Short mmCIF file of C-alpha atoms and ligand atoms in Angstrom, two decimals:
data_model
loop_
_atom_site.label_atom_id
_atom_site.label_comp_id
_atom_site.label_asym_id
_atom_site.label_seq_id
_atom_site.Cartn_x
_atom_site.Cartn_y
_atom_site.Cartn_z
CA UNK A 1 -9.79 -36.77 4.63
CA UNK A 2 -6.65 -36.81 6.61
CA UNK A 3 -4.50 -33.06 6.30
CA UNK A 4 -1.83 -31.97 7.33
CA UNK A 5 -3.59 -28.52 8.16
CA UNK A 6 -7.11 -27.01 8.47
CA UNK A 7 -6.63 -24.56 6.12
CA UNK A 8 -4.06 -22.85 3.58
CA UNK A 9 -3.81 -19.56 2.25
CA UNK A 10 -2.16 -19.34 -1.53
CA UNK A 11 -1.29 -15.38 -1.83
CA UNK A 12 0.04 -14.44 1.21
CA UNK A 13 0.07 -10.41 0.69
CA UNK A 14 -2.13 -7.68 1.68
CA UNK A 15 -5.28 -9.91 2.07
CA UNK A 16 -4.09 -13.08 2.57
CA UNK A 17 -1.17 -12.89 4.90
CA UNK A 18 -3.42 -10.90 7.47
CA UNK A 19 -6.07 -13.82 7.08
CA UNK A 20 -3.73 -16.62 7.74
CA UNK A 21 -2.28 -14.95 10.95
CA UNK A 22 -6.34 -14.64 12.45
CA UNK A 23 -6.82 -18.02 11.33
CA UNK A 24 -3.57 -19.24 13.19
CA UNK A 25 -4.69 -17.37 15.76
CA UNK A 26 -8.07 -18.93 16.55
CA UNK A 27 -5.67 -22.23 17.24
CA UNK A 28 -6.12 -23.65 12.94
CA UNK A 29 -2.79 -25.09 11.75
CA UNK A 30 -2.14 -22.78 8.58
CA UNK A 31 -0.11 -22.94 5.54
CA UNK A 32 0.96 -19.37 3.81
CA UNK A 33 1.70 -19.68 0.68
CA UNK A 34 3.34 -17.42 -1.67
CA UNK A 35 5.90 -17.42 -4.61
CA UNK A 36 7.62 -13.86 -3.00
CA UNK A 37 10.57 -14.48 -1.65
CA UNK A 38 10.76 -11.21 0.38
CA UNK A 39 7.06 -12.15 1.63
CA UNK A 40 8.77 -15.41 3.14
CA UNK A 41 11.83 -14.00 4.45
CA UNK A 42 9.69 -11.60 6.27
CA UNK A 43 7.84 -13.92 8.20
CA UNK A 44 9.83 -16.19 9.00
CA UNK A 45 12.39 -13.87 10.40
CA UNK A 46 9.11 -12.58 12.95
CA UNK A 47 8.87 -9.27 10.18
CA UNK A 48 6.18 -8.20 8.61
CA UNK A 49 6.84 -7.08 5.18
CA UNK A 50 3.77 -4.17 4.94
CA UNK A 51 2.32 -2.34 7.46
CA UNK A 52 -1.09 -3.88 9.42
CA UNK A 53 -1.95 -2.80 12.97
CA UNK A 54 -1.99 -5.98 15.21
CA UNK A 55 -0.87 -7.99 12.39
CA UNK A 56 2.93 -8.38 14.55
CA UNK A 57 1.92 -9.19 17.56
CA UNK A 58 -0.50 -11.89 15.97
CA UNK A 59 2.68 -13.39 14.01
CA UNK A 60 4.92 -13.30 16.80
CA UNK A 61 1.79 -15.24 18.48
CA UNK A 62 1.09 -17.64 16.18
CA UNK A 63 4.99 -18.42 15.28
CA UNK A 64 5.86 -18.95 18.90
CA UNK A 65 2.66 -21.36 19.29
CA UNK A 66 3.80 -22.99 15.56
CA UNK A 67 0.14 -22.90 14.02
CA UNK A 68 1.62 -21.46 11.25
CA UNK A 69 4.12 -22.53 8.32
CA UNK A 70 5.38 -21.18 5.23
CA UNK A 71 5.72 -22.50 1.64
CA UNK A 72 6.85 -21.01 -1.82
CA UNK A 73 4.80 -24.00 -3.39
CA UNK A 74 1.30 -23.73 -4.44
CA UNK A 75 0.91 -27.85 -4.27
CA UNK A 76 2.03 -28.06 -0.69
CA UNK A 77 -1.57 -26.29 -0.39
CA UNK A 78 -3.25 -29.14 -1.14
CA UNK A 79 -2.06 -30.82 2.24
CA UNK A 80 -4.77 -28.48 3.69
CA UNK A 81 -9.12 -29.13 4.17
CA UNK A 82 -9.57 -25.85 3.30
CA UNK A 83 -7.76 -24.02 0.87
CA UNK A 84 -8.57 -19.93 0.09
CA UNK A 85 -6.87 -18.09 -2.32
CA UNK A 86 -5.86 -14.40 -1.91
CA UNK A 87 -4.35 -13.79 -4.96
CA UNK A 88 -4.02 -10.33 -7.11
CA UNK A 89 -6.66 -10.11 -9.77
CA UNK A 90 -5.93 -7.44 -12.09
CA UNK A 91 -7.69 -5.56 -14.81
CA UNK A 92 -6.05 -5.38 -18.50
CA UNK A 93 -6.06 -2.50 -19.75
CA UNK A 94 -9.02 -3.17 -22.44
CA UNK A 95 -11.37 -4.01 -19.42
CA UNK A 96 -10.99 -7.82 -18.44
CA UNK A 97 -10.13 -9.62 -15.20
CA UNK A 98 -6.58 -11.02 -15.56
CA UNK A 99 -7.18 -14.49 -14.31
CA UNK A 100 -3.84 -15.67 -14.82
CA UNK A 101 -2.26 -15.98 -11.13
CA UNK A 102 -5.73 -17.60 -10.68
CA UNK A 103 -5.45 -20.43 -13.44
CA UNK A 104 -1.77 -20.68 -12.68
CA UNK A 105 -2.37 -21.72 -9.03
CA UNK A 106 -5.65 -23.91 -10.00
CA UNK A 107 -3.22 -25.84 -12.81
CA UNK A 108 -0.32 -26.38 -9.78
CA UNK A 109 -3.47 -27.67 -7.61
CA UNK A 110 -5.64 -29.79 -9.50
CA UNK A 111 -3.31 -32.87 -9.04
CA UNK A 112 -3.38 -33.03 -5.48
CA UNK A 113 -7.06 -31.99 -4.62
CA UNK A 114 -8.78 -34.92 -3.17
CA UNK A 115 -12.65 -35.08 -1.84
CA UNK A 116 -13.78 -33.33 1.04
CA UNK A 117 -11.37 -30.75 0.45
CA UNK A 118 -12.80 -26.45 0.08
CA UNK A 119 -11.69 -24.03 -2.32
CA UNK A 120 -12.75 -20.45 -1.46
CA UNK A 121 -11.97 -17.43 -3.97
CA UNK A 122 -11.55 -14.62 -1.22
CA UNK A 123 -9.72 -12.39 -3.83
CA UNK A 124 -12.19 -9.89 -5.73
CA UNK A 125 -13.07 -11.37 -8.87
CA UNK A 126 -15.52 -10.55 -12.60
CA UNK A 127 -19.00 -11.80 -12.13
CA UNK A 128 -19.09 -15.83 -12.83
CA UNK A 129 -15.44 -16.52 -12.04
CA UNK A 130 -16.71 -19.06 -9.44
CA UNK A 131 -18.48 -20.58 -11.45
CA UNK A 132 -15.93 -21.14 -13.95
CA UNK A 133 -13.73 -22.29 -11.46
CA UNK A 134 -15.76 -24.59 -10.47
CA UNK A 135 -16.38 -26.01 -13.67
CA UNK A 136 -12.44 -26.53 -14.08
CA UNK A 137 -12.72 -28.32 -11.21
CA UNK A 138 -15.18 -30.63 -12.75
CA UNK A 139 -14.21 -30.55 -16.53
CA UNK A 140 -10.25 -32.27 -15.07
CA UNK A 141 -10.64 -33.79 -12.11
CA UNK A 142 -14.51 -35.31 -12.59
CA UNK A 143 -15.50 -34.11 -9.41
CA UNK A 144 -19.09 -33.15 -8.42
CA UNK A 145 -18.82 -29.63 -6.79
CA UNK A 146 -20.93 -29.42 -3.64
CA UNK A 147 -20.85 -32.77 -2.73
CA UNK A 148 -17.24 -34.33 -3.44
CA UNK A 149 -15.17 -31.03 -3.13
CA UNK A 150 -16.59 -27.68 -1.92
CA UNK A 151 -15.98 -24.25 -3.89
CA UNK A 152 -16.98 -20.94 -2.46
CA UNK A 153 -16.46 -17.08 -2.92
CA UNK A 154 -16.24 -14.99 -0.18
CA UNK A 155 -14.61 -11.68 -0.95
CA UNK A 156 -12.50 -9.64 0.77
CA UNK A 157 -14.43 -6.37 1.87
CA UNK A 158 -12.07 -5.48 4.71
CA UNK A 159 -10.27 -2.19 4.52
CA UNK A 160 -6.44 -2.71 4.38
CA UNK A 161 -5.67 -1.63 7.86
CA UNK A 162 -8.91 -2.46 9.57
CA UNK A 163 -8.25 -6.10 9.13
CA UNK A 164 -8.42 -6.87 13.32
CA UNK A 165 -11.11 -5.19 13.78
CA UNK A 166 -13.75 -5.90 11.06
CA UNK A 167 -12.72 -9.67 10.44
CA UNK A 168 -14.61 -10.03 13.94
CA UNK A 169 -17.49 -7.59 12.35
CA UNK A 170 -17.94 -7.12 8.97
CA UNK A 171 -20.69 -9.72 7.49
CA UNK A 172 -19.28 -12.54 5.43
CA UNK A 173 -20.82 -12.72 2.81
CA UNK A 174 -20.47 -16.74 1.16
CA UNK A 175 -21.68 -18.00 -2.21
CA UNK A 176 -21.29 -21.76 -2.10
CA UNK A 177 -21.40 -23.64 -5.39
CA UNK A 178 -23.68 -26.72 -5.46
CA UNK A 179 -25.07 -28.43 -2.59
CA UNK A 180 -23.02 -28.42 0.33
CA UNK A 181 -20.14 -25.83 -0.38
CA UNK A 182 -21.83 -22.26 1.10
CA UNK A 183 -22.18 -24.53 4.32
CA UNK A 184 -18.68 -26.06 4.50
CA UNK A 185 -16.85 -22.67 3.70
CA UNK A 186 -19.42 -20.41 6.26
CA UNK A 187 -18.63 -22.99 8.57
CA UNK A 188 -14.85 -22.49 7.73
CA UNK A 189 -15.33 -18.25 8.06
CA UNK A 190 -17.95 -18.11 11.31
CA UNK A 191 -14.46 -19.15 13.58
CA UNK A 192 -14.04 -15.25 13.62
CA UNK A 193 -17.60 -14.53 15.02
CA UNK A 194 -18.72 -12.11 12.18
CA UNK A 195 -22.47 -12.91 10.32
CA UNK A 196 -21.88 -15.58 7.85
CA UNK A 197 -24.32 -14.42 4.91
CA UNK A 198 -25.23 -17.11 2.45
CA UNK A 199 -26.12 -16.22 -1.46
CA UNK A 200 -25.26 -17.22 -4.90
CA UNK A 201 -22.06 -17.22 -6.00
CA UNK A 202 -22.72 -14.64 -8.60
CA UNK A 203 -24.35 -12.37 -5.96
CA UNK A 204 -21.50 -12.47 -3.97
CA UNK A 205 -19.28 -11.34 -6.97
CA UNK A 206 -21.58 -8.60 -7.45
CA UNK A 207 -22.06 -7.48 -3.89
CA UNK A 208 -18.53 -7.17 -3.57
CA UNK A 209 -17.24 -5.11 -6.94
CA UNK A 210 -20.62 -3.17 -6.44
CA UNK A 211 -19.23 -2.34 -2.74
CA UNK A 212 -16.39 -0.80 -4.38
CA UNK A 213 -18.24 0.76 -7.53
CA UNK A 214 -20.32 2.80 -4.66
CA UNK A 215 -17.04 4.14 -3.17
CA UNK A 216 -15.90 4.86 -6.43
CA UNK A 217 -18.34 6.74 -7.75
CA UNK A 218 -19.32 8.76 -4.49
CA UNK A 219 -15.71 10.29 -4.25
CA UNK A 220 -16.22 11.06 -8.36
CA UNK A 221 -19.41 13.71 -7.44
CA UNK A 222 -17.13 15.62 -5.45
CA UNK A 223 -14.50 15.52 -7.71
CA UNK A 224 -15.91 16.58 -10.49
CA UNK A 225 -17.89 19.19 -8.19
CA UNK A 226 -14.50 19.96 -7.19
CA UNK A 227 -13.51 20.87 -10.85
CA UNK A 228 -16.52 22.63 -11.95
CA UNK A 229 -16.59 25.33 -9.06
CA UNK A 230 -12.99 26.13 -9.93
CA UNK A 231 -14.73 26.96 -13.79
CA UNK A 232 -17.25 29.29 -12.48
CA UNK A 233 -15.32 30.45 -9.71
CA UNK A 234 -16.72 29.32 -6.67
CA UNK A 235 -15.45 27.60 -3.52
CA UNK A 236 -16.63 24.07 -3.52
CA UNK A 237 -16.69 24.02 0.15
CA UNK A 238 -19.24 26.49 0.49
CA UNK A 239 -20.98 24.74 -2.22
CA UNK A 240 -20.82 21.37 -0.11
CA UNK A 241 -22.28 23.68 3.26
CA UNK A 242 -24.75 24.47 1.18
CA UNK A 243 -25.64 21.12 -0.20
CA UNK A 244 -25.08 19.37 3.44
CA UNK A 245 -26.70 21.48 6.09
CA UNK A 246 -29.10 20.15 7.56
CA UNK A 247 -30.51 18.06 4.63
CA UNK A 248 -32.34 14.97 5.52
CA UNK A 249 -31.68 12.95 2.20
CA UNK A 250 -27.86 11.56 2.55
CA UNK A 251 -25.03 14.25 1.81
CA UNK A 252 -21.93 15.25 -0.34
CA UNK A 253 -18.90 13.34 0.32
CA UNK A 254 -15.02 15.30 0.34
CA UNK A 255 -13.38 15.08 -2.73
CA UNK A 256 -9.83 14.09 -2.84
CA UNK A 257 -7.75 11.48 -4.24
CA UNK A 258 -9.44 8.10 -5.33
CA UNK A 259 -7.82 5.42 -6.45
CA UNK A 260 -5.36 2.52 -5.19
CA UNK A 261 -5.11 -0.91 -6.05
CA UNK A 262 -9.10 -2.07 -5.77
CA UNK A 263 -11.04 1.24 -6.41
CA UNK A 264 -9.08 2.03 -9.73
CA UNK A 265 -9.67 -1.65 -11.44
CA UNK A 266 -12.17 -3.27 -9.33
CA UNK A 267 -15.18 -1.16 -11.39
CA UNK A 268 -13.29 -2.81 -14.90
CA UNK A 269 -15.15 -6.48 -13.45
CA UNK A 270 -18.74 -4.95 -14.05
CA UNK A 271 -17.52 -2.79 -17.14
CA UNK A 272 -16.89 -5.84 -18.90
CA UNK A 273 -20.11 -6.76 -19.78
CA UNK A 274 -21.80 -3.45 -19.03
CA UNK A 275 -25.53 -2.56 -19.68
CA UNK A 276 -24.56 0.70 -19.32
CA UNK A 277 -21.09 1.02 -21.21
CA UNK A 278 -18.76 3.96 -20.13
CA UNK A 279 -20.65 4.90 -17.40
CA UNK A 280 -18.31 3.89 -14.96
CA UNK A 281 -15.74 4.84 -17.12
CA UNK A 282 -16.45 8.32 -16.87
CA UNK A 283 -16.72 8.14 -12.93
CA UNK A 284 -12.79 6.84 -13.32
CA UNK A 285 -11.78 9.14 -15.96
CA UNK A 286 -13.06 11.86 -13.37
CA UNK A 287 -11.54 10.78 -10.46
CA UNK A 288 -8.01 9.99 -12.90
CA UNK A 289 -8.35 13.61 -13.33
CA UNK A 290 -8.05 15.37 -10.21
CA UNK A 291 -4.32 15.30 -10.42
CA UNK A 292 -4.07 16.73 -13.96
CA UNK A 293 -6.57 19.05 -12.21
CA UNK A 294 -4.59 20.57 -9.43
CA UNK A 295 -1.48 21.01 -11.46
CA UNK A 296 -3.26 22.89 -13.97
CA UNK A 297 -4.41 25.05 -11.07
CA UNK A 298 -1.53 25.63 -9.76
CA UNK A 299 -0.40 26.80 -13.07
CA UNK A 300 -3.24 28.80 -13.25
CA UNK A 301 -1.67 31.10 -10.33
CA UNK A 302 1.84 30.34 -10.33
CA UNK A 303 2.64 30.27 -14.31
CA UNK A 304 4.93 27.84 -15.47
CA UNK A 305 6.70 25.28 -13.11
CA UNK A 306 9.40 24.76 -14.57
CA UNK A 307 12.51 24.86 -11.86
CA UNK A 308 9.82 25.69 -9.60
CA UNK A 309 10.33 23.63 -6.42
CA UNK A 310 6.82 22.00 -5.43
CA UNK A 311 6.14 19.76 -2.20
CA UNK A 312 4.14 16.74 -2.30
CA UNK A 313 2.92 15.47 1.20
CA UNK A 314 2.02 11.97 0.73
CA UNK A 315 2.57 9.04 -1.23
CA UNK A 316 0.12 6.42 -0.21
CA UNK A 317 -2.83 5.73 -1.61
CA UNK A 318 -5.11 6.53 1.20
CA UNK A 319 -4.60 8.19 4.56
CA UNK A 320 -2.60 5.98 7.45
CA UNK A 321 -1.26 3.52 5.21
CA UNK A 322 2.51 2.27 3.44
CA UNK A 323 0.46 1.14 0.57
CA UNK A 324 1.28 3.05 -2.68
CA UNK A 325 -0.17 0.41 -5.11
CA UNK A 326 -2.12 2.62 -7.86
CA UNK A 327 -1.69 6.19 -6.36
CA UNK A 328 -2.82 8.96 -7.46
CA UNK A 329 0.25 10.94 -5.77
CA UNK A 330 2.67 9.07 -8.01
CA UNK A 331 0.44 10.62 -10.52
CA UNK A 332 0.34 13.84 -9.79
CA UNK A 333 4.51 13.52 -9.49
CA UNK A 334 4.83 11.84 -12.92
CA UNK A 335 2.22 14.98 -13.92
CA UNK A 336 4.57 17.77 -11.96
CA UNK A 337 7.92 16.72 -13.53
CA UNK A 338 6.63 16.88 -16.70
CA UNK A 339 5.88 19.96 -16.11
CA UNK A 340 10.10 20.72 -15.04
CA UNK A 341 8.86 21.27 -11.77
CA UNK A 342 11.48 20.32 -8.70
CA UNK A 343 9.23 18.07 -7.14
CA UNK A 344 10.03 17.00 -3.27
CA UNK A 345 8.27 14.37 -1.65
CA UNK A 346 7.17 13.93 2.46
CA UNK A 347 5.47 10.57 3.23
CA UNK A 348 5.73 9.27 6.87
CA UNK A 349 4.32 6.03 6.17
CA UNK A 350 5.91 4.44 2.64
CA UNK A 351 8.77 2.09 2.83
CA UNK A 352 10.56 4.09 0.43
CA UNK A 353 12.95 6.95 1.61
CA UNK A 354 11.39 10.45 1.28
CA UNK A 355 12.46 13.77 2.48
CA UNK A 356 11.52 14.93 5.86
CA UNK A 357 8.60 17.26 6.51
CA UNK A 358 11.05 20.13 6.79
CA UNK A 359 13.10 19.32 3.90
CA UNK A 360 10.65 19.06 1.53
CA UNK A 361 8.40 22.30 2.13
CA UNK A 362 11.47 24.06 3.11
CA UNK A 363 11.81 27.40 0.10
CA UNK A 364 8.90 25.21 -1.55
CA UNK A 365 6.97 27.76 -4.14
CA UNK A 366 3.17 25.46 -3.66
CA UNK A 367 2.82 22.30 -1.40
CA UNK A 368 0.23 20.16 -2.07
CA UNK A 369 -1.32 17.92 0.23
CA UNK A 370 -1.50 14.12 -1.81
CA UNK A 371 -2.38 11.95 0.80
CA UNK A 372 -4.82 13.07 4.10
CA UNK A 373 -2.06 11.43 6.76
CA UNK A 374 -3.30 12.02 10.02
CA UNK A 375 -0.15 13.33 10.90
CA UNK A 376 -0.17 16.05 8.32
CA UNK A 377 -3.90 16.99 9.14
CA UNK A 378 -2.46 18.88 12.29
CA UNK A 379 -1.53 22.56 13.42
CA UNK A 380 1.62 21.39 13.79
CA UNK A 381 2.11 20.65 10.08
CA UNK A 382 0.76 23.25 8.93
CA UNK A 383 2.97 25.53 10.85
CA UNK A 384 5.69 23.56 9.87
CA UNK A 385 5.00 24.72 6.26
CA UNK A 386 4.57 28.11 6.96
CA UNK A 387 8.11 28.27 8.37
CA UNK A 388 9.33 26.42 5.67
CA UNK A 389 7.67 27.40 2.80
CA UNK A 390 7.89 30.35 0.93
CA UNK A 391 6.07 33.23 2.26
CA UNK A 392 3.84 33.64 -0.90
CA UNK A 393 3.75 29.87 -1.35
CA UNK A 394 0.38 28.24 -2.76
CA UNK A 395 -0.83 25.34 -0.49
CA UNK A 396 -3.01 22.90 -2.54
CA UNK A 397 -5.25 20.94 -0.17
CA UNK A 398 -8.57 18.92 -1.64
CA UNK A 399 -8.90 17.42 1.63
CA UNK A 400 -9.36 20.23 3.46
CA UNK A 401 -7.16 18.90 5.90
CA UNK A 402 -6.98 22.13 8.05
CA UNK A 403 -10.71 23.25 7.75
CA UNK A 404 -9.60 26.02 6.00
CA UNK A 405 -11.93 25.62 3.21
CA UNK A 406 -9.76 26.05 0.46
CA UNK A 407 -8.59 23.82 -2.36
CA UNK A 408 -5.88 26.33 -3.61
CA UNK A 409 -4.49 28.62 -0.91
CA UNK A 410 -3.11 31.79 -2.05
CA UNK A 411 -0.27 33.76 0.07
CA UNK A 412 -1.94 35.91 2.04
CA UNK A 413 -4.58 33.12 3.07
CA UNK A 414 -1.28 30.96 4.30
CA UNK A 415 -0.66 33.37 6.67
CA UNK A 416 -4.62 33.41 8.07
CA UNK A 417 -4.38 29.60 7.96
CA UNK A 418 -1.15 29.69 10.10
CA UNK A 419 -2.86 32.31 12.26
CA UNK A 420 -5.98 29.59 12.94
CA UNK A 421 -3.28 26.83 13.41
CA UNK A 422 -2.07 29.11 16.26
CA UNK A 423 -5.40 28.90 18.19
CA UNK A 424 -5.96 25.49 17.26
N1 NAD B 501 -5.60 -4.78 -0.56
C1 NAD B 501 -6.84 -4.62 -0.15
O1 NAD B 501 -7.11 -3.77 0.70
C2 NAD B 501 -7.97 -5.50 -0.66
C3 NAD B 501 -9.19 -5.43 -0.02
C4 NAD B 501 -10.22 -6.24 -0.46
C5 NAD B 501 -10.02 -7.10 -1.53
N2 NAD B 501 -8.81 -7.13 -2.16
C6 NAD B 501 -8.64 -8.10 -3.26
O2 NAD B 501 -7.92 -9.21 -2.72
C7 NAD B 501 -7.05 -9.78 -3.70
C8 NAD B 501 -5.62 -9.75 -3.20
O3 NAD B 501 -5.23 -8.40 -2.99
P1 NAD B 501 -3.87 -8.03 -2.27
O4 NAD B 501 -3.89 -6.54 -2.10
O5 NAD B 501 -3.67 -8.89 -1.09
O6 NAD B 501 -2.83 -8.43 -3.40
P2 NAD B 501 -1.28 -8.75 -3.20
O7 NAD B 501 -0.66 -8.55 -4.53
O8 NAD B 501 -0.76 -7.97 -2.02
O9 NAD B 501 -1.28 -10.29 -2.81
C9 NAD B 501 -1.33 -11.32 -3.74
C10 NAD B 501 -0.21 -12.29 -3.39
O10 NAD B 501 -0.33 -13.45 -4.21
C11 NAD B 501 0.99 -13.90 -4.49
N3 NAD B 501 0.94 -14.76 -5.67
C12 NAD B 501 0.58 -14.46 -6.93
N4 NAD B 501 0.67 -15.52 -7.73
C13 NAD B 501 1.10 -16.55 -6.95
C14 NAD B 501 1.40 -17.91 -7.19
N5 NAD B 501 1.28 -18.44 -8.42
N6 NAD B 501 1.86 -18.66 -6.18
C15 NAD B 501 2.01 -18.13 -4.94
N7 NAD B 501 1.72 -16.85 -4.65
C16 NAD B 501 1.28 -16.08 -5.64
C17 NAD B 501 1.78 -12.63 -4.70
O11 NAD B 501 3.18 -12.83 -4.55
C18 NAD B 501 1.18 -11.71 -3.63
O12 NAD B 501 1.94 -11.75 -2.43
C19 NAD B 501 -7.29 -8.96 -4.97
O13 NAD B 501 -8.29 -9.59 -5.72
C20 NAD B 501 -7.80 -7.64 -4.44
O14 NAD B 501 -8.57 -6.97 -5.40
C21 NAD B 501 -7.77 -6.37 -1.73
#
C-alpha cells in the first residue's frame, strides 16, 4: 500500500504521545492524533503538555527534522501502515471496560482502512477485546485478519516517567491475531531494540492487567498490615524488620498510597468475569482505605479537626510525577475537609498552583506526607517542617520517608526526627 506515513498514533496523551515522539525519533514519519485541543497546541508550539523526562528534547528533535505531524481527526490515521491506538480505557463503576473511545475511533476508521494496513491496541484493555476488535474488523469491512489487514495487542507496561528508558528494555510483549499480524506488528515494535515476545492475543491481555493486579495487591498486604498494627498497637515497621531480615523467601513491600489512573481500574478488566469474585475487590477496598485510615488516626490523637489547619505534601499519584489522575491525596483532602479541617496543600510537581513548602506546614497542627516526592524525602524537608510546624504537631508519614519508622509521629518524636535530620 502506498501511505502517507509509517505509522500513526490515535490518543496522543500519557502513553501515546511519548510513543509517537520515539517512533519519530528512530527516523518513522508519524501522525499524532488526538481530539484535545490543549494536547495539540502543546506540541505544536515545541511544549509538552505533561511532564516526561527526555520527552522535550525528543519533540524539539523530531519537529525540527519534521517526522512528525499533528491531527485532531481520527480518519487522517488511516493515511498511515501502521496504526496503534493509545486511547483511555476506563472502568464503569459496576466493573466493565468502557470501550467507548475505542469503538468511537474504530467507527471514524473503518472507512478508510485498506489491506496491508496494522492495527495495534497498545492501551490496556478486558481479556478478548482484541479479539472483538478484530471481528469488527471483519463483520464491516469483510476483511480476513492476519492476512489482508493485521491486528495486534501490545500493551503498554512502561511506567509513566520511565518511558526513555524501558521502551529500549522492557520486553514487548505482541499477540497477533490470525496468521501474519504478531509478525507485522513485532516487526513494527523491535525498531526500539527491546525483546519482541510473541503470544496469543488473550495472553497478552492477561499478562498485562495481571502485571498490574501483582502491584496492586502487593502494596494492599502492607496496607492492611499497616492498619492492623495500629489495632493492636504495634509499629508496623518493626513488624516489617521482623518479617524482612534476612528471610530467603521474597519480602514485605512499604505500604503507602496505591492507586492512580491504571492500578485503581486496571484490576476491574479481570473482575469482570472473575473465578474468584471480590477478591480483588477487597485488595482495592483496602488500599481505598488507607486515607480514611490516617485521618481517623489523626483523630485518634488530635480530636476533632475541625478549624484545625492540616498540611498535605503531595498531590500526585506516585512519587516524581505531575500526574494526579486517580489520587489517593485528593482523597484524603476530600476526606480532611469533611472533617472542617483547614487543609493546605505542597506539591512541587502538579500543574496546579499549591502553596509553598513553607506556607503550607507553616502553624500546621499534623502534616501528612501524601505523595513520597523525592524532594520531600530529605533532611531538608523535614527541617523545614519542624520550623514551620507547630511544635507539638503530628507528622503522618506511611512512607517512612525519613527512616524514622513511624506512621504517626507524635510531638516529642518531631523533635528526635529533626534531631536525626541534623546528622543526616
Ligand atoms: N499512564 C500510564 O502510565 C499507563 C501505563 C501503561 C498503560 N496505560 C494504559 O494506556 C492507555 C492510555 O492511557 P493514558 O494514561 O495515556 O491515557 P490519556 O487519557 O492520557 O490518553 C488518551 C488520549 O486519547 C485521546 N482520545 C480519546 N478519545 C479520542 C478520540 N476519539 N479521538 C482522538 N483522541 C482521543 C484523549 O484526548 C487522550 O489524550 C490506557 O488504557 C491506560 O490504562 C497507561
Amino acid at each position: 500500500m502506498n501511505s502517507s506515513y509509517d505509522v500513526a498514533i490515535i490518543g496522543t496523551g500519557r502513553v501515546g504521545l511519548p510513543l509517537a515522539l520515539a517512533f519519530a525519533d528512530r527516523g518513522l514519519k508519524v501522525l499524532g492524533v488526538d481530539h484535545d485541543p490543549h494536547i495539540l497546541e502543546a506540541v505544536r508550539a515545541g511544549r509538552m503538555p505533561f511532564e516526561e523526562p527526555g520527552a522535550l528534547e525528543v519533540l524539539e528533535r523530531v519537529s525540527a527534522a519534521g517526522s512528525i505531524a499533528w491531527s485532531d481527526r481520527v480518519a487522517d490515521a488511516a493515511a498511515a501502515r501502521h496504526v496503534v491506538t493509545t486511547l483511555g480505557t476506563p472502568s464503569f463503576s459496576h466493573i466493565e471496560i468502557d470501550l467507548s473511545q475505542i469503538r468511537s475511533v474504530l467507527d471514524e476508521l473503518l472507512p478508510h482502512l485498506q489491506a496491508g494496513q496494522s492495527l495495534t491496541l497498545r492501551s490496556t484493555i478486558a481479556p478478548r477485546t482484541t479479539e472483538f476488535v478484530a471481528g469488527y474488523l471483519a463483520k464491516h469491512r469483510d476483511f480476513v485478519v492476519g492476512q489482508d489487514i493485521f491486528v495486534a495487542h501490545a500493551p503498554e507496561r512502561i511506567a509513566a516517567g520511565k518511558f526513555f528508558d524501558e521502551i529500549v528494555s522492557l520486553p514487548c510483549i505482541v499477540g497477533g491475531v490470525g496468521e501474519r499480524s504478531g509478525e507485522v506488528v513485532g516487526e513494527l515494535f523491535s525498531i526500539f531494540g527491546a525483546r519482541i515476545v510473541q503470544t496469543t492475543p488473550v495472553q497478552a491481555e492477561l499478562a498485562k492487567i495481571w502485571t498490574n493486579i501483582l502491584r496492586y495487591a502487593t502494596f494492599a498486604l502492607p496496607n492492611l498490615l499497616m492498619m492492623d498494627c495500629e489495632q493492636y498497637d504495634a509499629n508496623v515497621f518493626v513488624v516489617f524488620e521482623l518479617i524482612n531480615r534476612d528471610y530467603p523467601r521474597g519480602g514485605m513491600a512499604q505500604p503507602g498510597f496505591t492507586a492512580g489512573t491504571c492500578l485503581r481500574k486496571d484490576f476491574a478488566f479481570s473482575e469482570e468475569r472473575s473465578n474468584a469474585p471480590g477478591m480483588l475487590l477487597a485488595v482495592s477496598r483496602v488500599n481505598e482505605s488507607v486515607p480514611l485510615f490516617l485521618v481517623e488516626g489523626m483523630k485518634r490523637r488530635l480530636g476533632s479537626l475541625s478549624g484545625v489547619k492540616v498540611a498535605v505534601l503531595g498531590l500526585a499519584f506516585k512519587s516524581a510525577t505531575d500526574d494526579e489522575r486517580d489520587s489517593l491525596a485528593h482523597k484524603l483532602v476530600r476526606l480532611l475537609e469533611r472533617e472542617l479541617a483547614d487543609v493546605a496543600i505542597h506539591d512541587p510537581w502538579v500543574v496546579g498552583p499549591t502553596l509553598s513548602l513553607a506556607d503550607a506546614v507553616a502553624d500546621a497542627a499534623a502534616v501528612v506526607v501524601a505523595t513520597n516526592h523525592p524532594e520531600f524525602c530529605t533532611a531538608e524537608a523535614l527541617q523545614a517542617i519542624a520550623a514551620g510546624a507547630r511544635e507539638d504537631a503530628l507528622v503522618v508519614d506511611p512512607w517512612d520517608c525519613w527512616d524514622a519508622g513511624q506512621v504517626f509521629a507524635y510531638a516529642a518524636e518531631l523533635t528526635a526526627l529533626t534531631a536525626l535530620a541534623e546528622t543526616v
